[in-house]
Amino acid sequence: MIRAYAANEPGGKLEPFEYDPGPLNAGEVEIKVEHCGICHSDISMLNNEWGMTAYPFVPGHEVVGTISEVGDGVENLKVGQRVGLGWHADYCTTCPSCMSGDHNLCPDATGTIIGRHGGFADKVRANSLSVVPLPESLDASKAGPLFCGGITVFNPLVQFDISPTSKVAVIGIGGLGHMALGFLNAWGCEVTAFTSSDSKRKEALELGAHDTLNSRDEKEIEAAAGRFDLILSTVNVKLDWGAYMNTLKPKGRLHFLGATLEPIELGVFSLIAAQRQVSGSPVGSPETIRKMIEFAALHKIEPVTEHFKFDQVNEAIERLESGDARYRVVLSH
Ligand SMILES: NC(=O)c1ccc[n+]([C@@H]2O[C@H](COP(=O)([O-])OP(=O)(O)OC[C@H]3O[C@@H](n4cnc5c(N)ncnc54)[C@H](OP(=O)(O)O)[C@@H]3O)[C@@H](O)[C@H]2O)c1
Ligand SMILES: [Zn+2]
Ligand SMILES: [Zn+2]
């Protein structure tokens, strides 16, 4: 039996929940969970905000642990190895996206917490292709958030070939945003943090930003006209996207990572006149996760974390919802 924490209804409290996972499938591994970050997507899924949650629902997709069992045919991982698991637990492996190495764009990829039980548990299972080794040089208790939040903000730097001379802004300095500041600084970019929390402005500079602006202050946004090559939005709320568009240089890109539910309202002329772009992306492929882990280890980029025990999971979720967490909440056994 796997001992987990599950909610039985949208917004419900998490309660102890046991399930029988059955025999381990070929190609799968079982991970003994040591730590698991709480991503805002866990909360959105818990509340069924995206209309795809199955109950009982076990959240958790920023897992760090050790391999406790390997299924038939698993060649890439061994029992006892330290690993991480993120948003995807499986890929079809044969579609054009998978065949091109863009597994995270696979239309048949399986989410770790979509139609299966996630990492708020003593064990979790996934296809071995989606599980990435974690080097000893990274602190296991802090590394979980790299596997969803971290890869999500790192992936655009790889996808869009961002150069060290680029000027990049990050909107929202939460779980995703604070890791973005560290990655962008190490990448060599000039980094600007847009935050709605005055108390984070000084901290953002310590996390890697060179400058900070208020994400809800029209005048500060207006004064940044024509400044950025790339903006990464990590907020899940509607902001004045038209105003942000004008802070981009010609050919600049406004890139959405945060799952804002309201449609984006934009004037077409601000795109046409300066040949600007609007885009979005989900997490990253296993190979990009591997590269990110290597980059994080080399540059000593670690998530800034607050720690709770698994049996304090409901308090931990409240802490994330309060908006005061600095900057990612992690559960540990
Ligand atoms: N694309 C993907 O693959 C992917 C992967 C993981 C997560 N996500 C999504 O990314 C989003 C962020 O996740 P997270 O875990 O980083 O969440 P988080 O830790 O809660 O951070 C979100 C940040 O947004 C800002 N914010 C919140 N409410 C705001 C408001 N009313 N006005 C302005 N700013 C506001 C806050 O930053 P400040 O205090 O600095 O303003 C907050 O820290 C979520 O929607 C999540 O579902 C997407
Ligand atoms: Zn996530
Ligand atoms: Zn595929």
mmCIF file of C-alpha atoms and ligand atoms in Angstrom:
data_model
loop_
_atom_site.group_PDB
_atom_site.id
_atom_site.type_symbol
_atom_site.label_atom_id
_atom_site.label_comp_id
_atom_site.label_asym_id
_atom_site.label_seq_id
_atom_site.Cartn_x
_atom_site.Cartn_y
_atom_site.Cartn_z
ATOM 1 C CA MET A 1 0.000 0.000 0.000
ATOM 2 C CA ILE A 2 1.096 3.598 -0.614
ATOM 3 C CA ARG A 3 0.356 6.025 2.229
ATOM 4 C CA ALA A 4 -0.583 9.433 0.847
ATOM 5 C CA TYR A 5 -2.524 12.618 1.607
ATOM 6 C CA ALA A 6 -5.649 13.207 -0.463
ATOM 7 C CA ALA A 7 -8.547 15.654 -0.753
ATOM 8 C CA ASN A 8 -11.996 14.220 -1.424
ATOM 9 C CA GLU A 9 -13.618 17.318 -2.901
ATOM 10 C CA PRO A 10 -12.660 20.664 -4.473
ATOM 11 C CA GLY A 11 -10.911 22.808 -1.850
ATOM 12 C CA GLY A 12 -11.134 19.974 0.710
ATOM 13 C CA LYS A 13 -8.572 19.447 3.461
ATOM 14 C CA LEU A 14 -5.926 16.805 2.779
ATOM 15 C CA GLU A 15 -6.385 13.653 4.850
ATOM 16 C CA PRO A 16 -4.380 10.424 5.183
ATOM 17 C CA PHE A 17 -5.286 8.102 2.297
ATOM 18 C CA GLU A 18 -3.945 4.659 1.391
ATOM 19 C CA TYR A 19 -4.089 3.019 -2.007
ATOM 20 C CA ASP A 20 -2.877 -0.172 -3.606
ATOM 21 C CA PRO A 21 -0.781 0.716 -6.668
ATOM 22 C CA GLY A 22 -0.732 -2.907 -7.943
ATOM 23 C CA PRO A 23 2.335 -4.480 -9.555
ATOM 24 C CA LEU A 24 4.950 -2.067 -10.939
ATOM 25 C CA ASN A 25 4.519 -1.719 -14.722
ATOM 26 C CA ALA A 26 7.352 -2.350 -17.168
ATOM 27 C CA GLY A 27 9.310 0.846 -17.755
ATOM 28 C CA GLU A 28 8.168 2.384 -14.449
ATOM 29 C CA VAL A 29 10.094 3.139 -11.274
ATOM 30 C CA GLU A 30 8.885 3.598 -7.721
ATOM 31 C CA ILE A 31 10.384 6.507 -5.785
ATOM 32 C CA LYS A 32 10.596 6.585 -1.993
ATOM 33 C CA VAL A 33 9.596 10.234 -1.426
ATOM 34 C CA GLU A 34 11.811 12.285 0.891
ATOM 35 C CA HIS A 35 10.730 15.834 0.029
ATOM 36 C CA CYS A 36 8.066 17.432 -2.149
ATOM 37 C CA GLY A 37 7.614 21.114 -3.018
ATOM 38 C CA ILE A 38 4.153 22.693 -3.218
ATOM 39 C CA CYS A 39 3.585 24.434 -6.540
ATOM 40 C CA HIS A 40 0.694 26.828 -7.104
ATOM 41 C CA SER A 41 -0.552 24.306 -9.697
ATOM 42 C CA ASP A 42 -1.150 21.832 -6.820
ATOM 43 C CA ILE A 43 -3.554 24.396 -5.311
ATOM 44 C CA SER A 44 -5.284 25.076 -8.646
ATOM 45 C CA MET A 45 -5.718 21.316 -9.139
ATOM 46 C CA LEU A 46 -6.882 20.821 -5.531
ATOM 47 C CA ASN A 47 -9.599 23.441 -6.126
ATOM 48 C CA ASN A 48 -10.444 22.008 -9.582
ATOM 49 C CA GLU A 49 -9.856 25.462 -11.114
ATOM 50 C CA TRP A 50 -8.831 23.838 -14.406
ATOM 51 C CA GLY A 51 -11.745 21.358 -14.479
ATOM 52 C CA MET A 52 -9.583 18.220 -14.726
ATOM 53 C CA THR A 53 -9.164 17.042 -11.128
ATOM 54 C CA ALA A 54 -10.167 13.502 -10.113
ATOM 55 C CA TYR A 55 -10.922 12.854 -6.405
ATOM 56 C CA PRO A 56 -9.567 11.487 -4.139
ATOM 57 C CA PHE A 57 -6.793 13.820 -5.288
ATOM 58 C CA VAL A 58 -3.160 13.375 -4.155
ATOM 59 C CA PRO A 59 -1.119 16.513 -5.059
ATOM 60 C CA GLY A 60 2.659 16.730 -5.349
ATOM 61 C CA HIS A 61 4.825 17.077 -8.457
ATOM 62 C CA GLU A 62 8.117 18.491 -7.142
ATOM 63 C CA VAL A 63 9.407 15.228 -5.729
ATOM 64 C CA VAL A 64 12.886 14.342 -4.499
ATOM 65 C CA GLY A 65 13.594 10.826 -3.243
ATOM 66 C CA THR A 66 15.430 7.596 -3.957
ATOM 67 C CA ILE A 67 14.492 4.793 -6.341
ATOM 68 C CA SER A 68 13.000 1.931 -4.298
ATOM 69 C CA GLU A 69 12.027 -0.389 -7.168
ATOM 70 C CA VAL A 70 12.551 -0.565 -10.931
ATOM 71 C CA GLY A 71 10.173 -2.234 -13.397
ATOM 72 C CA ASP A 72 11.125 -4.567 -16.243
ATOM 73 C CA GLY A 73 13.196 -2.964 -18.966
ATOM 74 C CA VAL A 74 14.342 0.066 -16.940
ATOM 75 C CA GLU A 75 17.963 0.684 -17.956
ATOM 76 C CA ASN A 76 18.562 4.308 -16.974
ATOM 77 C CA LEU A 77 17.956 4.226 -13.200
ATOM 78 C CA LYS A 78 18.995 1.974 -10.301
ATOM 79 C CA VAL A 79 17.565 1.155 -6.872
ATOM 80 C CA GLY A 80 18.993 3.569 -4.285
ATOM 81 C CA GLN A 81 19.673 6.376 -6.804
ATOM 82 C CA ARG A 82 18.696 9.917 -5.796
ATOM 83 C CA VAL A 83 16.221 11.423 -8.268
ATOM 84 C CA GLY A 84 13.575 14.066 -8.913
ATOM 85 C CA LEU A 85 10.144 13.917 -10.570
ATOM 86 C CA GLY A 86 8.198 16.915 -11.876
ATOM 87 C CA TRP A 87 4.913 17.687 -13.670
ATOM 88 C CA HIS A 88 5.047 14.813 -16.171
ATOM 89 C CA ALA A 89 5.086 11.156 -15.129
ATOM 90 C CA ASP A 90 4.979 9.643 -18.621
ATOM 91 C CA TYR A 91 5.147 10.476 -22.340
ATOM 92 C CA CYS A 92 3.900 8.593 -25.406
ATOM 93 C CA THR A 93 7.548 8.577 -26.721
ATOM 94 C CA THR A 94 6.496 8.126 -30.380
ATOM 95 C CA CYS A 95 4.648 11.323 -31.418
ATOM 96 C CA PRO A 96 6.496 13.983 -33.480
ATOM 97 C CA SER A 97 7.103 16.094 -30.332
ATOM 98 C CA CYS A 98 8.553 13.166 -28.355
ATOM 99 C CA MET A 99 10.610 12.077 -31.379
ATOM 100 C CA SER A 100 12.027 15.641 -31.581
ATOM 101 C CA GLY A 101 12.965 15.719 -27.897
ATOM 102 C CA ASP A 102 10.056 18.025 -26.997
ATOM 103 C CA HIS A 103 8.465 15.495 -24.630
ATOM 104 C CA ASN A 104 6.855 18.301 -22.616
ATOM 105 C CA LEU A 105 4.766 19.166 -25.711
ATOM 106 C CA CYS A 106 3.530 15.559 -26.142
ATOM 107 C CA PRO A 107 -0.276 15.683 -26.545
ATOM 108 C CA ASP A 108 -0.513 12.307 -24.752
ATOM 109 C CA ALA A 109 1.879 13.077 -21.877
ATOM 110 C CA THR A 110 0.589 12.008 -18.460
ATOM 111 C CA GLY A 111 0.631 14.528 -15.610
ATOM 112 C CA THR A 112 2.010 13.272 -12.282
ATOM 113 C CA ILE A 113 -1.192 14.507 -10.556
ATOM 114 C CA ILE A 114 -3.644 14.185 -13.445
ATOM 115 C CA GLY A 115 -5.503 10.877 -13.339
ATOM 116 C CA ARG A 116 -2.824 9.455 -11.053
ATOM 117 C CA HIS A 117 -1.662 9.988 -7.498
ATOM 118 C CA GLY A 118 1.200 12.415 -6.851
ATOM 119 C CA GLY A 119 4.075 12.900 -4.447
ATOM 120 C CA PHE A 120 2.315 13.894 -1.200
ATOM 121 C CA ALA A 121 2.925 10.296 -0.179
ATOM 122 C CA ASP A 122 5.587 7.891 1.027
ATOM 123 C CA LYS A 123 6.006 6.574 -2.530
ATOM 124 C CA VAL A 124 5.173 7.654 -6.051
ATOM 125 C CA ARG A 125 5.514 5.961 -9.428
ATOM 126 C CA ALA A 126 6.444 7.250 -12.865
ATOM 127 C CA ASN A 127 7.902 6.140 -16.166
ATOM 128 C CA SER A 128 11.688 6.053 -15.850
ATOM 129 C CA LEU A 129 12.038 8.484 -18.809
ATOM 130 C CA SER A 130 10.458 11.301 -16.791
ATOM 131 C CA VAL A 131 12.649 10.780 -13.702
ATOM 132 C CA VAL A 132 15.944 12.698 -13.569
ATOM 133 C CA PRO A 133 18.994 11.901 -11.376
ATOM 134 C CA LEU A 134 19.874 14.492 -8.717
ATOM 135 C CA PRO A 135 23.611 15.043 -8.071
ATOM 136 C CA GLU A 136 24.949 14.920 -4.495
ATOM 137 C CA SER A 137 26.091 18.551 -4.764
ATOM 138 C CA LEU A 138 22.471 19.786 -4.643
ATOM 139 C CA ASP A 139 20.701 19.783 -1.263
ATOM 140 C CA ALA A 140 17.896 17.186 -1.540
ATOM 141 C CA SER A 141 15.688 19.094 0.909
ATOM 142 C CA LYS A 142 15.730 22.194 -1.343
ATOM 143 C CA ALA A 143 15.937 20.689 -4.842
ATOM 144 C CA GLY A 144 12.301 19.515 -5.291
ATOM 145 C CA PRO A 145 11.034 22.897 -6.591
ATOM 146 C CA LEU A 146 13.561 22.772 -9.446
ATOM 147 C CA PHE A 147 11.603 19.883 -11.016
ATOM 148 C CA CYS A 148 8.502 21.976 -11.798
ATOM 149 C CA GLY A 149 8.927 25.652 -10.912
ATOM 150 C CA GLY A 150 12.624 25.669 -11.814
ATOM 151 C CA ILE A 151 12.367 23.957 -15.187
ATOM 152 C CA THR A 152 9.386 26.127 -16.162
ATOM 153 C CA VAL A 153 11.430 29.342 -15.886
ATOM 154 C CA PHE A 154 14.682 27.805 -17.216
ATOM 155 C CA ASN A 155 13.134 26.276 -20.346
ATOM 156 C CA PRO A 156 12.403 29.599 -22.162
ATOM 157 C CA LEU A 157 16.098 30.548 -21.945
ATOM 158 C CA VAL A 158 16.914 27.386 -23.897
ATOM 159 C CA GLN A 159 13.907 27.559 -26.270
ATOM 160 C CA PHE A 160 14.532 31.172 -27.320
ATOM 161 C CA ASP A 161 18.340 31.100 -27.266
ATOM 162 C CA ILE A 162 18.477 33.993 -24.804
ATOM 163 C CA SER A 163 21.869 35.687 -24.920
ATOM 164 C CA PRO A 164 23.840 37.153 -21.969
ATOM 165 C CA THR A 165 23.273 40.655 -23.375
ATOM 166 C CA SER A 166 19.480 40.266 -23.191
ATOM 167 C CA LYS A 167 17.446 42.378 -20.800
ATOM 168 C CA VAL A 168 14.860 40.165 -19.154
ATOM 169 C CA ALA A 169 12.011 40.971 -16.758
ATOM 170 C CA VAL A 170 10.185 38.546 -14.469
ATOM 171 C CA ILE A 171 6.637 39.383 -13.327
ATOM 172 C CA GLY A 172 5.695 37.825 -9.950
ATOM 173 C CA ILE A 173 8.389 36.852 -7.466
ATOM 174 C CA GLY A 174 6.911 33.696 -5.979
ATOM 175 C CA GLY A 175 7.963 30.054 -6.333
ATOM 176 C CA LEU A 176 8.668 30.288 -10.074
ATOM 177 C CA GLY A 177 9.751 33.929 -10.161
ATOM 178 C CA HIS A 178 12.420 33.752 -7.463
ATOM 179 C CA MET A 179 14.150 30.860 -9.253
ATOM 180 C CA ALA A 180 13.935 32.788 -12.542
ATOM 181 C CA LEU A 181 15.957 35.644 -10.998
ATOM 182 C CA GLY A 182 18.777 33.254 -10.020
ATOM 183 C CA PHE A 183 18.864 31.502 -13.391
ATOM 184 C CA LEU A 184 18.782 34.735 -15.421
ATOM 185 C CA ASN A 185 21.521 36.331 -13.331
ATOM 186 C CA ALA A 186 23.795 33.296 -13.812
ATOM 187 C CA TRP A 187 22.900 33.286 -17.542
ATOM 188 C CA GLY A 188 24.453 36.761 -17.698
ATOM 189 C CA CYS A 189 21.321 38.813 -18.394
ATOM 190 C CA GLU A 190 20.282 42.175 -17.014
ATOM 191 C CA VAL A 191 17.405 41.141 -14.748
ATOM 192 C CA THR A 192 14.390 43.194 -13.630
ATOM 193 C CA ALA A 193 11.886 41.902 -11.048
ATOM 194 C CA PHE A 194 8.282 43.126 -11.247
ATOM 195 C CA THR A 195 6.630 42.512 -7.876
ATOM 196 C CA SER A 196 3.412 43.632 -6.206
ATOM 197 C CA SER A 197 4.972 43.114 -2.745
ATOM 198 C CA ASP A 198 7.086 46.049 -1.551
ATOM 199 C CA SER A 199 8.697 43.779 1.040
ATOM 200 C CA LYS A 200 10.145 41.602 -1.762
ATOM 201 C CA ARG A 201 11.925 44.430 -3.594
ATOM 202 C CA LYS A 202 15.127 44.289 -1.559
ATOM 203 C CA GLU A 203 15.047 40.478 -1.422
ATOM 204 C CA ALA A 204 14.693 40.314 -5.221
ATOM 205 C CA LEU A 205 18.021 42.138 -5.573
ATOM 206 C CA GLU A 206 19.665 39.499 -3.352
ATOM 207 C CA LEU A 207 18.050 36.747 -5.462
ATOM 208 C CA GLY A 208 19.669 38.040 -8.661
ATOM 209 C CA ALA A 209 17.657 41.024 -9.917
ATOM 210 C CA HIS A 210 19.537 44.204 -10.881
ATOM 211 C CA ASP A 211 16.423 46.363 -10.586
ATOM 212 C CA THR A 212 12.867 46.072 -9.272
ATOM 213 C CA LEU A 213 9.583 47.672 -10.356
ATOM 214 C CA ASN A 214 6.056 47.536 -8.988
ATOM 215 C CA SER A 215 4.002 45.122 -11.145
ATOM 216 C CA ARG A 216 0.759 47.023 -10.467
ATOM 217 C CA ASP A 217 2.027 50.613 -10.750
ATOM 218 C CA GLU A 218 1.058 52.107 -14.128
ATOM 219 C CA LYS A 219 3.664 54.857 -13.937
ATOM 220 C CA GLU A 220 6.574 52.526 -13.149
ATOM 221 C CA ILE A 221 5.548 50.229 -16.004
ATOM 222 C CA GLU A 222 5.167 53.163 -18.406
ATOM 223 C CA ALA A 223 8.631 54.479 -17.499
ATOM 224 C CA ALA A 224 10.145 51.130 -18.594
ATOM 225 C CA ALA A 225 8.979 51.625 -22.224
ATOM 226 C CA GLY A 226 11.074 49.810 -24.871
ATOM 227 C CA ARG A 227 13.411 48.222 -22.316
ATOM 228 C CA PHE A 228 13.140 44.401 -22.382
ATOM 229 C CA ASP A 229 13.936 41.646 -24.872
ATOM 230 C CA LEU A 230 11.923 39.100 -22.906
ATOM 231 C CA ILE A 231 9.326 39.216 -20.144
ATOM 232 C CA LEU A 232 8.448 36.039 -18.225
ATOM 233 C CA SER A 233 5.053 36.297 -16.533
ATOM 234 C CA THR A 234 4.674 33.926 -13.580
ATOM 235 C CA VAL A 235 1.526 35.476 -12.073
ATOM 236 C CA ASN A 236 -1.862 33.729 -12.172
ATOM 237 C CA VAL A 237 -3.850 36.989 -12.254
ATOM 238 C CA LYS A 238 -4.805 39.451 -14.965
ATOM 239 C CA LEU A 239 -2.462 42.441 -15.270
ATOM 240 C CA ASP A 240 -2.398 45.314 -17.765
ATOM 241 C CA TRP A 241 -0.759 43.252 -20.533
ATOM 242 C CA GLY A 242 -0.974 46.135 -23.019
ATOM 243 C CA ALA A 243 1.171 48.274 -20.707
ATOM 244 C CA TYR A 244 3.698 45.417 -20.350
ATOM 245 C CA MET A 245 3.787 45.003 -24.141
ATOM 246 C CA ASN A 246 5.078 48.570 -24.436
ATOM 247 C CA THR A 247 8.015 47.754 -22.134
ATOM 248 C CA LEU A 248 9.336 45.369 -24.826
ATOM 249 C CA LYS A 249 11.949 46.363 -27.387
ATOM 250 C CA PRO A 250 11.193 45.769 -31.078
ATOM 251 C CA LYS A 251 11.098 41.957 -31.627
ATOM 252 C CA GLY A 252 10.661 41.516 -27.855
ATOM 253 C CA ARG A 253 8.598 38.663 -26.407
ATOM 254 C CA LEU A 254 5.958 38.543 -23.670
ATOM 255 C CA HIS A 255 6.050 34.919 -22.470
ATOM 256 C CA PHE A 256 3.380 33.394 -20.230
ATOM 257 C CA LEU A 257 4.265 30.728 -17.667
ATOM 258 C CA GLY A 258 1.695 31.608 -14.963
ATOM 259 C CA ALA A 259 -1.732 30.103 -15.579
ATOM 260 C CA THR A 260 -3.837 33.279 -15.772
ATOM 261 C CA LEU A 261 -7.406 32.165 -16.472
ATOM 262 C CA GLU A 262 -8.709 35.447 -17.964
ATOM 263 C CA PRO A 263 -8.094 35.851 -21.725
ATOM 264 C CA ILE A 264 -5.217 38.164 -22.713
ATOM 265 C CA GLU A 265 -6.431 41.493 -24.134
ATOM 266 C CA LEU A 266 -3.873 43.076 -26.447
ATOM 267 C CA GLY A 267 -3.921 45.732 -29.154
ATOM 268 C CA VAL A 268 -2.687 44.194 -32.409
ATOM 269 C CA PHE A 269 -0.842 47.387 -33.408
ATOM 270 C CA SER A 270 1.618 47.066 -30.502
ATOM 271 C CA LEU A 271 2.540 43.655 -31.975
ATOM 272 C CA ILE A 272 2.659 44.737 -35.616
ATOM 273 C CA ALA A 273 4.532 48.021 -35.291
ATOM 274 C CA ALA A 274 7.471 46.550 -33.357
ATOM 275 C CA GLN A 275 7.198 42.923 -34.557
ATOM 276 C CA ARG A 276 6.650 41.765 -30.981
ATOM 277 C CA GLN A 277 5.640 38.258 -29.922
ATOM 278 C CA VAL A 278 3.367 36.670 -27.321
ATOM 279 C CA SER A 279 3.868 33.052 -26.270
ATOM 280 C CA GLY A 280 3.666 30.462 -23.486
ATOM 281 C CA SER A 281 5.263 27.123 -22.546
ATOM 282 C CA PRO A 282 4.783 24.147 -20.218
ATOM 283 C CA VAL A 283 7.643 22.939 -17.932
ATOM 284 C CA GLY A 284 10.456 21.399 -20.051
ATOM 285 C CA SER A 285 11.637 18.092 -21.544
ATOM 286 C CA PRO A 286 13.567 15.519 -19.468
ATOM 287 C CA GLU A 287 16.774 16.530 -21.274
ATOM 288 C CA THR A 288 16.203 20.214 -20.506
ATOM 289 C CA ILE A 289 15.517 19.252 -16.861
ATOM 290 C CA ARG A 290 18.862 17.415 -16.829
ATOM 291 C CA LYS A 291 20.609 20.492 -18.264
ATOM 292 C CA MET A 292 18.903 22.763 -15.715
ATOM 293 C CA ILE A 293 20.018 20.525 -12.827
ATOM 294 C CA GLU A 294 23.598 20.642 -14.125
ATOM 295 C CA PHE A 295 23.386 24.452 -14.487
ATOM 296 C CA ALA A 296 21.883 24.840 -10.979
ATOM 297 C CA ALA A 297 24.634 22.666 -9.472
ATOM 298 C CA LEU A 298 27.408 24.570 -11.290
ATOM 299 C CA HIS A 299 26.105 28.022 -10.347
ATOM 300 C CA LYS A 300 24.881 26.966 -6.885
ATOM 301 C CA ILE A 301 21.313 28.061 -7.606
ATOM 302 C CA GLU A 302 19.036 26.659 -4.916
ATOM 303 C CA PRO A 303 15.378 27.426 -4.316
ATOM 304 C CA VAL A 304 14.769 29.489 -1.161
ATOM 305 C CA THR A 305 12.523 27.237 0.896
ATOM 306 C CA GLU A 306 10.341 26.965 4.008
ATOM 307 C CA HIS A 307 9.915 23.494 5.485
ATOM 308 C CA PHE A 308 6.966 21.572 6.901
ATOM 309 C CA LYS A 309 6.493 17.902 7.804
ATOM 310 C CA PHE A 310 4.064 15.923 5.617
ATOM 311 C CA ASP A 311 1.570 15.653 8.496
ATOM 312 C CA GLN A 312 1.427 19.492 8.554
ATOM 313 C CA VAL A 313 0.381 19.540 4.889
ATOM 314 C CA ASN A 314 -2.760 21.648 5.443
ATOM 315 C CA GLU A 315 -0.806 24.353 7.328
ATOM 316 C CA ALA A 316 1.804 24.231 4.559
ATOM 317 C CA ILE A 317 -0.874 24.860 1.907
ATOM 318 C CA GLU A 318 -2.291 27.773 3.942
ATOM 319 C CA ARG A 319 1.201 29.228 4.108
ATOM 320 C CA LEU A 320 1.515 29.149 0.308
ATOM 321 C CA GLU A 321 -1.985 30.636 -0.081
ATOM 322 C CA SER A 322 -1.095 33.486 2.299
ATOM 323 C CA GLY A 323 1.329 34.860 -0.331
ATOM 324 C CA ASP A 324 3.952 35.399 2.403
ATOM 325 C CA ALA A 325 6.024 32.251 1.801
ATOM 326 C CA ARG A 326 9.696 32.873 1.046
ATOM 327 C CA TYR A 327 9.681 31.496 -1.583
ATOM 328 C CA ARG A 328 8.700 27.847 -1.937
ATOM 329 C CA VAL A 329 7.092 25.621 0.687
ATOM 330 C CA VAL A 330 8.565 22.087 0.865
ATOM 331 C CA LEU A 331 7.145 19.046 2.698
ATOM 332 C CA SER A 332 9.513 16.463 4.174
ATOM 333 C CA HIS A 333 9.168 13.030 5.831
HETATM 334 N N1 LIG B 1 3.761 26.944 -17.413
HETATM 335 C C1 LIG B 1 3.991 25.922 -16.590
HETATM 336 O O1 LIG B 1 4.432 24.843 -16.995
HETATM 337 C C2 LIG B 1 3.794 26.104 -15.124
HETATM 338 C C3 LIG B 1 4.532 25.350 -14.213
HETATM 339 C C4 LIG B 1 4.389 25.596 -12.852
HETATM 340 C C5 LIG B 1 3.476 26.547 -12.412
HETATM 341 N N2 LIG B 1 2.739 27.224 -13.328
HETATM 342 C C6 LIG B 1 1.807 28.281 -12.912
HETATM 343 O O2 LIG B 1 2.602 29.429 -12.621
HETATM 344 C C7 LIG B 1 1.899 30.263 -11.700
HETATM 345 C C8 LIG B 1 2.819 30.628 -10.548
HETATM 346 O O3 LIG B 1 3.119 29.500 -9.757
HETATM 347 P P1 LIG B 1 3.976 29.651 -8.415
HETATM 348 O O4 LIG B 1 4.049 28.298 -7.830
HETATM 349 O O5 LIG B 1 5.195 30.424 -8.691
HETATM 350 O O6 LIG B 1 2.962 30.557 -7.533
HETATM 351 P P2 LIG B 1 3.289 31.520 -6.295
HETATM 352 O O7 LIG B 1 4.459 31.019 -5.542
HETATM 353 O O8 LIG B 1 1.994 31.692 -5.604
HETATM 354 O O9 LIG B 1 3.740 32.888 -6.999
HETATM 355 C C9 LIG B 1 2.869 33.680 -7.764
HETATM 356 C C10 LIG B 1 3.288 35.145 -7.617
HETATM 357 O O10 LIG B 1 2.390 35.943 -8.394
HETATM 358 C C11 LIG B 1 2.310 37.240 -7.807
HETATM 359 N N3 LIG B 1 0.906 37.590 -7.578
HETATM 360 C C12 LIG B 1 -0.041 36.870 -6.926
HETATM 361 N N4 LIG B 1 -1.203 37.558 -6.866
HETATM 362 C C13 LIG B 1 -0.966 38.741 -7.488
HETATM 363 C C14 LIG B 1 -1.760 39.890 -7.759
HETATM 364 N N5 LIG B 1 -3.042 39.958 -7.364
HETATM 365 N N6 LIG B 1 -1.196 40.916 -8.444
HETATM 366 C C15 LIG B 1 0.095 40.875 -8.856
HETATM 367 N N7 LIG B 1 0.902 39.810 -8.603
HETATM 368 C C16 LIG B 1 0.364 38.764 -7.952
HETATM 369 C C17 LIG B 1 3.032 37.190 -6.473
HETATM 370 O O11 LIG B 1 4.339 37.753 -6.671
HETATM 371 P P3 LIG B 1 4.724 39.198 -6.049
HETATM 372 O O12 LIG B 1 4.500 39.082 -4.579
HETATM 373 O O13 LIG B 1 6.133 39.380 -6.439
HETATM 374 O O14 LIG B 1 3.793 40.185 -6.708
HETATM 375 C C18 LIG B 1 3.166 35.698 -6.215
HETATM 376 O O15 LIG B 1 4.276 35.404 -5.406
HETATM 377 C C19 LIG B 1 0.668 29.476 -11.311
HETATM 378 O O16 LIG B 1 -0.412 29.900 -12.108
HETATM 379 C C20 LIG B 1 1.027 28.043 -11.654
HETATM 380 O O17 LIG B 1 -0.110 27.231 -11.860
HETATM 381 C C21 LIG B 1 2.880 27.037 -14.664
HETATM 382 ZN ZN ZN B 2 4.137 22.877 -10.770
HETATM 383 ZN ZN ZN B 3 4.519 12.022 -27.370
#
